Coordinates of C-alpha atoms in Angstrom, one line a residue:
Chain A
X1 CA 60.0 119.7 96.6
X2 CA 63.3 117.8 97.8
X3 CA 64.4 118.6 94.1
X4 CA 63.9 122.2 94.5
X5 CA 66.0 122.4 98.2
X6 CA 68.6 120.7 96.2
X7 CA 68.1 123.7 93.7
X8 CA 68.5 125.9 96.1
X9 CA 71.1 124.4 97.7
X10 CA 73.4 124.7 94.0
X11 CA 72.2 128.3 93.8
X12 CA 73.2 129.2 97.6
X13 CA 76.9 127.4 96.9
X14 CA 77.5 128.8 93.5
X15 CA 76.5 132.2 95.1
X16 CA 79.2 131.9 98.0
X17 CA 81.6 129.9 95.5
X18 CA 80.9 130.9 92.4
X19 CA 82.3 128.1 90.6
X20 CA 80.4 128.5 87.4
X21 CA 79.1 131.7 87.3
X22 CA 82.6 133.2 87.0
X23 CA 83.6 130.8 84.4
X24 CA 80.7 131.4 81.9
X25 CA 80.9 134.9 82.4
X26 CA 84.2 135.0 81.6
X27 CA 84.5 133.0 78.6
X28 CA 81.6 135.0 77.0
X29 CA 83.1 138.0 77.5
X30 CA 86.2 136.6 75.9
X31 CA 84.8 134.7 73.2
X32 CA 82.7 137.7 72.0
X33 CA 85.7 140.2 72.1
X34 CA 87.3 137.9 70.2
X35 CA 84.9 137.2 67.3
X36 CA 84.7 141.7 67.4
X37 CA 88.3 141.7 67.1
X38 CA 88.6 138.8 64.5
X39 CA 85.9 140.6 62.5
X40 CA 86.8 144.4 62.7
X41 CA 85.1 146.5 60.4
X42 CA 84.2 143.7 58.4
X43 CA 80.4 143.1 57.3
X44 CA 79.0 139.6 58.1
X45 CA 75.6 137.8 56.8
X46 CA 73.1 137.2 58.8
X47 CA 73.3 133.3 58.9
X48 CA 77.1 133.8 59.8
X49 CA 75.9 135.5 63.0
X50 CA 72.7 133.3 63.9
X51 CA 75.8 130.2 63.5
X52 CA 78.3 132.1 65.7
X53 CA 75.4 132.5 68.0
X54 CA 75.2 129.4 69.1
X55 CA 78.9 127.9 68.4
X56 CA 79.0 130.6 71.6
X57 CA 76.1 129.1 73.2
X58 CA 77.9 125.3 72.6
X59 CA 81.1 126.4 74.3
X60 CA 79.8 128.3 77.1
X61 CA 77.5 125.1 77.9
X62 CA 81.4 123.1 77.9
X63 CA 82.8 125.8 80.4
X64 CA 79.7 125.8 82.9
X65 CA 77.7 123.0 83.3
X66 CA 80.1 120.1 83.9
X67 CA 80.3 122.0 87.3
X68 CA 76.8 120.9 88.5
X69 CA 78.5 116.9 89.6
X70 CA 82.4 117.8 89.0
X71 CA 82.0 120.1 91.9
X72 CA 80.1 117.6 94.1
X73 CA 82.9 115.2 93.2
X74 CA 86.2 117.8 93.8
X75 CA 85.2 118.5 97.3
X76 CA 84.1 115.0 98.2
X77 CA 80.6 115.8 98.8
X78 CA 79.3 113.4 96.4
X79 CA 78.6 110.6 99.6
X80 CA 76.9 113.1 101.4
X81 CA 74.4 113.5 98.2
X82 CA 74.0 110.0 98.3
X83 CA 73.1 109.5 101.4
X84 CA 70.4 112.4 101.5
X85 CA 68.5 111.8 98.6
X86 CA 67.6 109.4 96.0
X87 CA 69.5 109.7 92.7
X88 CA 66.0 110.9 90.7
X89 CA 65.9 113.8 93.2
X90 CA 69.4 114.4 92.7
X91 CA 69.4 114.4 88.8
X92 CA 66.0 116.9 89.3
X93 CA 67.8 119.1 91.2
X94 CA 71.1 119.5 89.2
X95 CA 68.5 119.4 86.5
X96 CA 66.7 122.3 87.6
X97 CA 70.2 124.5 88.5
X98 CA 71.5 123.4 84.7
X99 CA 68.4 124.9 83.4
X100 CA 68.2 127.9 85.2
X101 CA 71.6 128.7 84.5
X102 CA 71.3 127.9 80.7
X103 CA 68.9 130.2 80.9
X104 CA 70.8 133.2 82.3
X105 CA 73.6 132.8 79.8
X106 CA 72.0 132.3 77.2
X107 CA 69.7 135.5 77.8
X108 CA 73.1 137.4 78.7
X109 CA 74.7 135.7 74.9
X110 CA 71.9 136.9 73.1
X111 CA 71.2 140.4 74.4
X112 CA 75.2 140.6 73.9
X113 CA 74.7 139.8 70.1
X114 CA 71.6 141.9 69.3
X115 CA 73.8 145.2 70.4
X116 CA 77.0 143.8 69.0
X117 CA 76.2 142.5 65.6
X118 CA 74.2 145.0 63.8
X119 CA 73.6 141.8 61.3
X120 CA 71.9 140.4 63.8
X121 CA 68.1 141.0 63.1
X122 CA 65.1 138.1 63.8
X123 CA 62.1 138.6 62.0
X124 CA 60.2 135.9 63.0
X125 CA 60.8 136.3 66.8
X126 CA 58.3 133.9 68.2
X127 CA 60.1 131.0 66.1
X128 CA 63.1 132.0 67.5
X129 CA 61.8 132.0 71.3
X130 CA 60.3 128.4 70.7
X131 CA 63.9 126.9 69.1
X132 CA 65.8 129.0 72.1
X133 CA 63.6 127.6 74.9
X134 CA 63.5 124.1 73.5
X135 CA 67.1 124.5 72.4
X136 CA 67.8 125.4 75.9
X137 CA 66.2 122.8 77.8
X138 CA 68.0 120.1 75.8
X139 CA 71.4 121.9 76.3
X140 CA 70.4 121.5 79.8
X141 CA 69.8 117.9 80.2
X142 CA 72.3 116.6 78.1
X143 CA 75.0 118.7 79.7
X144 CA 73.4 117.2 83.1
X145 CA 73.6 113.7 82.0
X146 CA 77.0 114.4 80.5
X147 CA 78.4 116.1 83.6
X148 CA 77.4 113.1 85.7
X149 CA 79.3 110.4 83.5
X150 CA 82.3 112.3 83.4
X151 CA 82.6 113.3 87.3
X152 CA 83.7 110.2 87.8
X153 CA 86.1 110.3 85.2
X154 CA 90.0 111.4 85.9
X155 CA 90.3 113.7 83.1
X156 CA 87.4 115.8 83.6
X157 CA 88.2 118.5 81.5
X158 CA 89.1 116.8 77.7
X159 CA 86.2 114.2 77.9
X160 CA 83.6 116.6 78.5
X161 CA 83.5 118.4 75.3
X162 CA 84.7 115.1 73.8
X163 CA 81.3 113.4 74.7
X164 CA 79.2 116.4 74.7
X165 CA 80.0 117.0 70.7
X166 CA 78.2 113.9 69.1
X167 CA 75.6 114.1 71.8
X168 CA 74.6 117.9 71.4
X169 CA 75.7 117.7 67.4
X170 CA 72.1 117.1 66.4
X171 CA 70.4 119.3 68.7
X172 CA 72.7 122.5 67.8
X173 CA 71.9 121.5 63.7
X174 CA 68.5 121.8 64.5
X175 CA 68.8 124.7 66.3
X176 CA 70.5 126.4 63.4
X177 CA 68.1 125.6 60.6
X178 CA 65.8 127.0 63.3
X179 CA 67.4 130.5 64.2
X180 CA 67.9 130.9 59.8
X181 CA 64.2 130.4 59.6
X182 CA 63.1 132.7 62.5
X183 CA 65.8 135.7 60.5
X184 CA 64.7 134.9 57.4
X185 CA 60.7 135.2 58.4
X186 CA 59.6 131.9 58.1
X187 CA 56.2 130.9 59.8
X188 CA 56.2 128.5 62.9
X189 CA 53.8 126.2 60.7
X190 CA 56.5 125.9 57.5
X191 CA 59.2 125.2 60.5
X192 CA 57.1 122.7 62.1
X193 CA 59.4 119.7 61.4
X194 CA 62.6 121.3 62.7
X195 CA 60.3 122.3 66.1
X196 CA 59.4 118.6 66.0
X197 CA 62.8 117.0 66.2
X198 CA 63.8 119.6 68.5
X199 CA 61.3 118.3 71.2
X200 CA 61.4 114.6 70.6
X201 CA 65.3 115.4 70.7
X202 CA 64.3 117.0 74.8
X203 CA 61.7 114.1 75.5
X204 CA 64.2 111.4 74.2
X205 CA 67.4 112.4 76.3
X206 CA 65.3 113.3 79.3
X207 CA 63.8 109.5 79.2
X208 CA 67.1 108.5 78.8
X209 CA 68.7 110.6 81.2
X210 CA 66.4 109.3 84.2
X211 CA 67.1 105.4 83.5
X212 CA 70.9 105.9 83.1
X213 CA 71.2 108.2 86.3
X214 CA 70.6 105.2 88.6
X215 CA 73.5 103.5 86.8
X216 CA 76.0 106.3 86.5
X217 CA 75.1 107.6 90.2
X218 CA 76.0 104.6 92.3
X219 CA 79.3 103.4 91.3
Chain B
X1 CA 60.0 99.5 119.0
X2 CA 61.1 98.9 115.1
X3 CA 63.0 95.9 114.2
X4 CA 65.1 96.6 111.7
X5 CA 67.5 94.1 109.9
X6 CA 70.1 94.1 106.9
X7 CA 71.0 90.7 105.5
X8 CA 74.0 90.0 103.7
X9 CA 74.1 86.9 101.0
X10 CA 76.7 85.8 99.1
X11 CA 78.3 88.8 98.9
X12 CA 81.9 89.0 96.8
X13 CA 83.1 92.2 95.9
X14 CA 86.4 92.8 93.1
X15 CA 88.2 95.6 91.8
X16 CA 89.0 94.9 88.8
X17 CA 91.0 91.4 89.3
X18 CA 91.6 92.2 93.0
X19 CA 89.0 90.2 95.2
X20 CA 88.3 92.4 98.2
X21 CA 86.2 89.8 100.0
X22 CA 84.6 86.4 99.0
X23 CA 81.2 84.8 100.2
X24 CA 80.2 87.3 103.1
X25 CA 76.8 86.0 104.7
X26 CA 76.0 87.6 107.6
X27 CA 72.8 89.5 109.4
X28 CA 72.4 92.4 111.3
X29 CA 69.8 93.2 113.9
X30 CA 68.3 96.1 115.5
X31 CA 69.3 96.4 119.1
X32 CA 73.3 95.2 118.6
X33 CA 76.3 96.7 118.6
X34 CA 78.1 95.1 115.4
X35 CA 81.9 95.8 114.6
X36 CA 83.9 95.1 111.1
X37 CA 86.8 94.2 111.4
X38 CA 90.3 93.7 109.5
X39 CA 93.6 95.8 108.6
X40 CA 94.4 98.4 106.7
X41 CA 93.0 98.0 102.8
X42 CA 91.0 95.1 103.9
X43 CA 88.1 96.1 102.7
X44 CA 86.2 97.8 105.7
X45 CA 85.0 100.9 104.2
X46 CA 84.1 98.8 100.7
X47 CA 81.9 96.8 102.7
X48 CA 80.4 99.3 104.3
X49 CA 79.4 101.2 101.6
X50 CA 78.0 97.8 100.0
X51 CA 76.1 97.9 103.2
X52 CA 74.3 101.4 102.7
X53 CA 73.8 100.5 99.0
X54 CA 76.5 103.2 98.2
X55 CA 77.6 101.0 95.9
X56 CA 76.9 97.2 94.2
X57 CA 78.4 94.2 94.9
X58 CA 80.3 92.4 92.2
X59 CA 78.0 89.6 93.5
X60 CA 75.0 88.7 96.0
X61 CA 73.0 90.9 97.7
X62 CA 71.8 93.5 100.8
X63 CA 68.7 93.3 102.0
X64 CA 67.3 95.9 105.0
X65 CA 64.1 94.9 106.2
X66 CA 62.1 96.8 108.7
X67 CA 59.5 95.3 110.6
X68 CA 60.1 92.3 108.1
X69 CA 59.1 94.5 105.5
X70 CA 62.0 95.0 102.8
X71 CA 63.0 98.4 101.8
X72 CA 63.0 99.5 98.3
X73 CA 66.9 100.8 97.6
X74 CA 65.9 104.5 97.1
X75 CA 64.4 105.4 99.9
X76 CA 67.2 103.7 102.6
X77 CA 68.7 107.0 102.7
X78 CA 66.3 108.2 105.2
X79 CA 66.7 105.1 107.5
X80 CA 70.9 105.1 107.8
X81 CA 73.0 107.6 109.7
X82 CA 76.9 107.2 108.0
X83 CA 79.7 108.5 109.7
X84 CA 83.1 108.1 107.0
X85 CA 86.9 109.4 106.9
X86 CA 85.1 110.0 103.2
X87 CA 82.0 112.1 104.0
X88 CA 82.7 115.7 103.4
X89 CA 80.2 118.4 104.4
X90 CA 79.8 121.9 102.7
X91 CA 82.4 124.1 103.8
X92 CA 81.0 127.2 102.1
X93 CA 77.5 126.5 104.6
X94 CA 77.5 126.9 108.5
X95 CA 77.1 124.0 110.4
X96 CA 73.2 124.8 110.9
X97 CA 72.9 126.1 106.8
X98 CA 74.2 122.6 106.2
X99 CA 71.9 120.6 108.2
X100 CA 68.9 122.7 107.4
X101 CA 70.0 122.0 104.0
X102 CA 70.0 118.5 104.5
X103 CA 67.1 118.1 105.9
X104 CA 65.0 120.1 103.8
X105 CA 66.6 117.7 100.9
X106 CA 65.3 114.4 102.8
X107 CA 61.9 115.7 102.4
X108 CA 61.9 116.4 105.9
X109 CA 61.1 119.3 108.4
X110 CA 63.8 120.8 110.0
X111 CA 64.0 120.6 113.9
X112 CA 65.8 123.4 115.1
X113 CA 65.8 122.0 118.6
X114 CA 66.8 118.5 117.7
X115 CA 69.2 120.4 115.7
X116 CA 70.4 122.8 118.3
X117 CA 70.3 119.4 120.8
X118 CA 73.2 117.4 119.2
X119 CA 75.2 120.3 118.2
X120 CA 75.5 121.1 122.3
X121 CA 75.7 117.4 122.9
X122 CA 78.9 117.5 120.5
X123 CA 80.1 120.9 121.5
X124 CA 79.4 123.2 118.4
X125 CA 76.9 124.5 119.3
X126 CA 78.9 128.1 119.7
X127 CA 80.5 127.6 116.3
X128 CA 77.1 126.8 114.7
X129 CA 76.9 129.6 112.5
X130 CA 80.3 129.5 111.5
X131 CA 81.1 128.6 107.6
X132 CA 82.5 125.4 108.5
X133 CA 85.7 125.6 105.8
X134 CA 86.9 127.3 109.4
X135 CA 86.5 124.3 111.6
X136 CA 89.2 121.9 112.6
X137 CA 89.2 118.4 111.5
X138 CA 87.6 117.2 115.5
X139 CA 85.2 119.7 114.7
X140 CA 84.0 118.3 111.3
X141 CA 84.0 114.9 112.3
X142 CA 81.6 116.0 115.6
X143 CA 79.6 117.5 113.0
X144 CA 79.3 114.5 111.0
X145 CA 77.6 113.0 114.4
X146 CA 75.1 115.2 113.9
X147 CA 74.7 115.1 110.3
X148 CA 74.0 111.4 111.0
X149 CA 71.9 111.8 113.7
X150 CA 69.3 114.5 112.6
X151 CA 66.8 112.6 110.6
X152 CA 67.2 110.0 113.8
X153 CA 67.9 106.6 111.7
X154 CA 67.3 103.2 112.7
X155 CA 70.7 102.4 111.3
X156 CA 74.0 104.0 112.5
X157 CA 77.2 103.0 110.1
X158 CA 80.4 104.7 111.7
X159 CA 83.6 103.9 109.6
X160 CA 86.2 104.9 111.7
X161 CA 83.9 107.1 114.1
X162 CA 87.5 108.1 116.2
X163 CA 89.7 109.4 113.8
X164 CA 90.4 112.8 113.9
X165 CA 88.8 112.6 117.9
X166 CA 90.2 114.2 120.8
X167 CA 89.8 112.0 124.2
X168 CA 86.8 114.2 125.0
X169 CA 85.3 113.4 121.8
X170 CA 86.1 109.4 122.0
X171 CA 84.0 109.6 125.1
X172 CA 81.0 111.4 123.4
X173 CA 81.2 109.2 120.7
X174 CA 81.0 105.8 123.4
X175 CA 78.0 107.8 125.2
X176 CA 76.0 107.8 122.4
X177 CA 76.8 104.1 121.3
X178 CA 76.1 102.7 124.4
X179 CA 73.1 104.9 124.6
X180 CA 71.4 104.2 120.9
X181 CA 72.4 100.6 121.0
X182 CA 68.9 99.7 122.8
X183 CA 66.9 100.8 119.9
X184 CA 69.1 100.8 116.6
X185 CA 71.0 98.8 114.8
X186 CA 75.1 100.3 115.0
X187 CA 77.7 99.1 113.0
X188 CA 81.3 100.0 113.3
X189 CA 84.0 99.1 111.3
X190 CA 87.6 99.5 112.9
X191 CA 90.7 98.7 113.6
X192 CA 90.8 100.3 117.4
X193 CA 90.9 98.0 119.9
X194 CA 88.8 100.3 121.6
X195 CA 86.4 101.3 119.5
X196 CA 85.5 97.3 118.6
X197 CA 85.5 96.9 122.3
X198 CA 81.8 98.6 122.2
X199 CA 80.3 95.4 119.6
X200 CA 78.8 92.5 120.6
X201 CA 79.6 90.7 117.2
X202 CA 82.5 91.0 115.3
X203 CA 82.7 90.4 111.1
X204 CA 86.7 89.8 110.6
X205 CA 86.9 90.3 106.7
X206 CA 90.6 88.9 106.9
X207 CA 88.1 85.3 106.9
X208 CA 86.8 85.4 103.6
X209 CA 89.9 86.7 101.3
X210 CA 90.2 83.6 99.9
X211 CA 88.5 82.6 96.4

């Protein structure tokens, strides 16, 4: 519950500020014109498409999420967190914004692809919706976690996707094998290894995320 | 009445190579008026902050105790009230979004005539639903009275609780130490004459600079 007013907190800010929103809606606007442009009247494989899908996804996660502390920490309100909640309420709740917004985007990325790529065509969509809501939720947390460490940090802005790269590298692999199986047809039972690492990968940096918050939170 | 203590052992604190203070033991009891003392860059607001748990010593330890039962480190943000040079509030929130917001993050209900109480008692109450990027600097450090005051603490820690204060606010500030002081536990680190004039005890961290 305290988690959640913190959530709602974010959401009420980033409404009035909108620190984020206008940054991730911007760059994939931007991002997608250009891949139109670079392509033209070019035709372009499926796979090519299912990869630019989430190359998107990876640098919309770098323009957005870091906001969730780095915002906290550019108007000095990071004390004030501290001394309001604990720092596992505070991770929950920046938690719970990260997904949501995740979320958002990455719905808005991939309605933007099925109407702009005509290669883009899923035919098993149920595989896909697992890989994109595990994918999403470990996008989430390990942009959380990664936000947090480099809040702190004075150059914000080149360490983020600097640390986020090796951190999200196997996740977004997985993800890929995942969204060729799903457009090539593949059952969820054949993919079941892929699904596998993609959840241990979510369970693993979630565990982790929790016992290095304390850490990273108080000095 | 709860007794409330916070004991300080052994406590050194360096950043990096610089020593900030050496050997600090020291404890606080409910019912005084403690002040912290020492010049600019001494160390006041680090030791403080150590105080609150806001962040580690490089060594010893803090230890609040209430009713001689110790309290585990993540849940002492419900039993201190901070007031800091350092303590921003929202400014995109009203003064009353931000402590409903506050509150309702503590896991607490929000008392909208507690609430509505302190903001008269510091004079915002007018401006309360005013985004509070429009108040002037007086104005947000009365507010961070309140802030400290809403979830009514055992502990009050006011770093510099004048700055920024007109004389009208000084005198609100003294009212309310003089009146709290027979049930909590205030500490005020300083370097006003005045404003130390209020403690009983005084920690002078000049002392224990040495290694």
């Amino acid at each position: 519950m305290k988690a959640y007013s913190l959530y709602k907190k974010d959401w009420q800010s980033e409404l009035r500020t909108r620190y984020a929103i206008n940054a991730l809606s911007m760059f994939i606007l931007v991002t997608i014109s250009v891949i139109l442009f670079s392509i033209g009247s070019e035709k372009i494989t499926e796979y090519l498409t299912g990869g630019l899908l989430w190359v998107v996804i990876f640098f919309s996660a770098m323009s957005g999420l870091s906001r969730a502390f780095v915002s906290e920490e550019e108007r000095g309100t990071t004390l004030t967190l501290q001394l309001i909640a604990s720092p596992s309420t505070i991770f929950s709740g920046k938690l719970l914004f990260n997904i949501v917004l995740v979320f958002l985007m990455n719905i808005a990325i991939t309605i933007l692809f099925s109407i702009l790529f005509d290669s883009f065509i899923i035919k098993n969509i149920e595989l896909f919706l697992i890989a994109f809501l595990f994918g999403n939720i470990g996008i989430a947390i390990s942009s959380t976690i990664i936000a947090a460490i480099i809040s702190k940090a004075s150059s914000k802005g080149t360490l983020y996707p600097v640390l986020s790269f090796p951190i999200l590298l196997p996740l977004i692999l997985t993800l890929l094998e995942l969204t060729k199986f799903s457009m090539d047809g593949n059952s969820i039972e054949k993919s079941f290894v892929e699904i596998a690492v993609l959840i241990s990968y979510d369970v693993i940096m979630l565990t982790a995320s929790y016992l290095l918050f304390d850490f990273i939170w108080k000095d | 009445m709860t007794n409330y203590s916070i004991e300080v052992e052994n406590l050194v604190k360096f950043f990096g190579r610089r020593l900030i203070f050496n050997e600090i033991n020291f404890s606080f009891s409910s019912s005084h008026v403690y002040g912290i003392s020492g010049p600019n860059g001494s160390g006041k607001s680090t030791f403080v902050k150590i105080l609150s748990c806001l962040i580690s010593p490089t060594k010893g330890k803090v230890i609040h105790k209430k009713d001689e039962l110790i309290i585990e480190e993540e849940k002492l943000h419900n039993h201190i009230g901070f007031v800091s040079p350092y303590l921003f509030l929202y400014d995109e929130f009203t003064a009353e979004e931000n402590l409903k917001h506050f509150s309702k993050i503590r896991g607490k209900i929000f008392d909208n005539e507690f609430s509505n109480y302190l903001l008269q008692e510091f004079n915002l109450y007018e401006r309360k639903n005013d985004q509070i990027k429009g108040y002037s600097s007086g104005m947000k450090q009365r507010l961070k009275f309140v802030f400290a005051l809403l979830h009514n603490p055992e502990v009050l820690i006011f770093d510099e609780p004048t700055s920024n204060l007109d004389n009208k606010g000084k005198e609100k500030v003294y009212e309310i130490i003089l009146r709290m002081k027979k049930d909590k536990l205030i500490i005020i680190a300083s370097n006003e004459d005045t404003d130390l004039s209020y403690c009983e005890n005084i920690l002078e961290l000049e002392k224990y600079k040495t290694k």
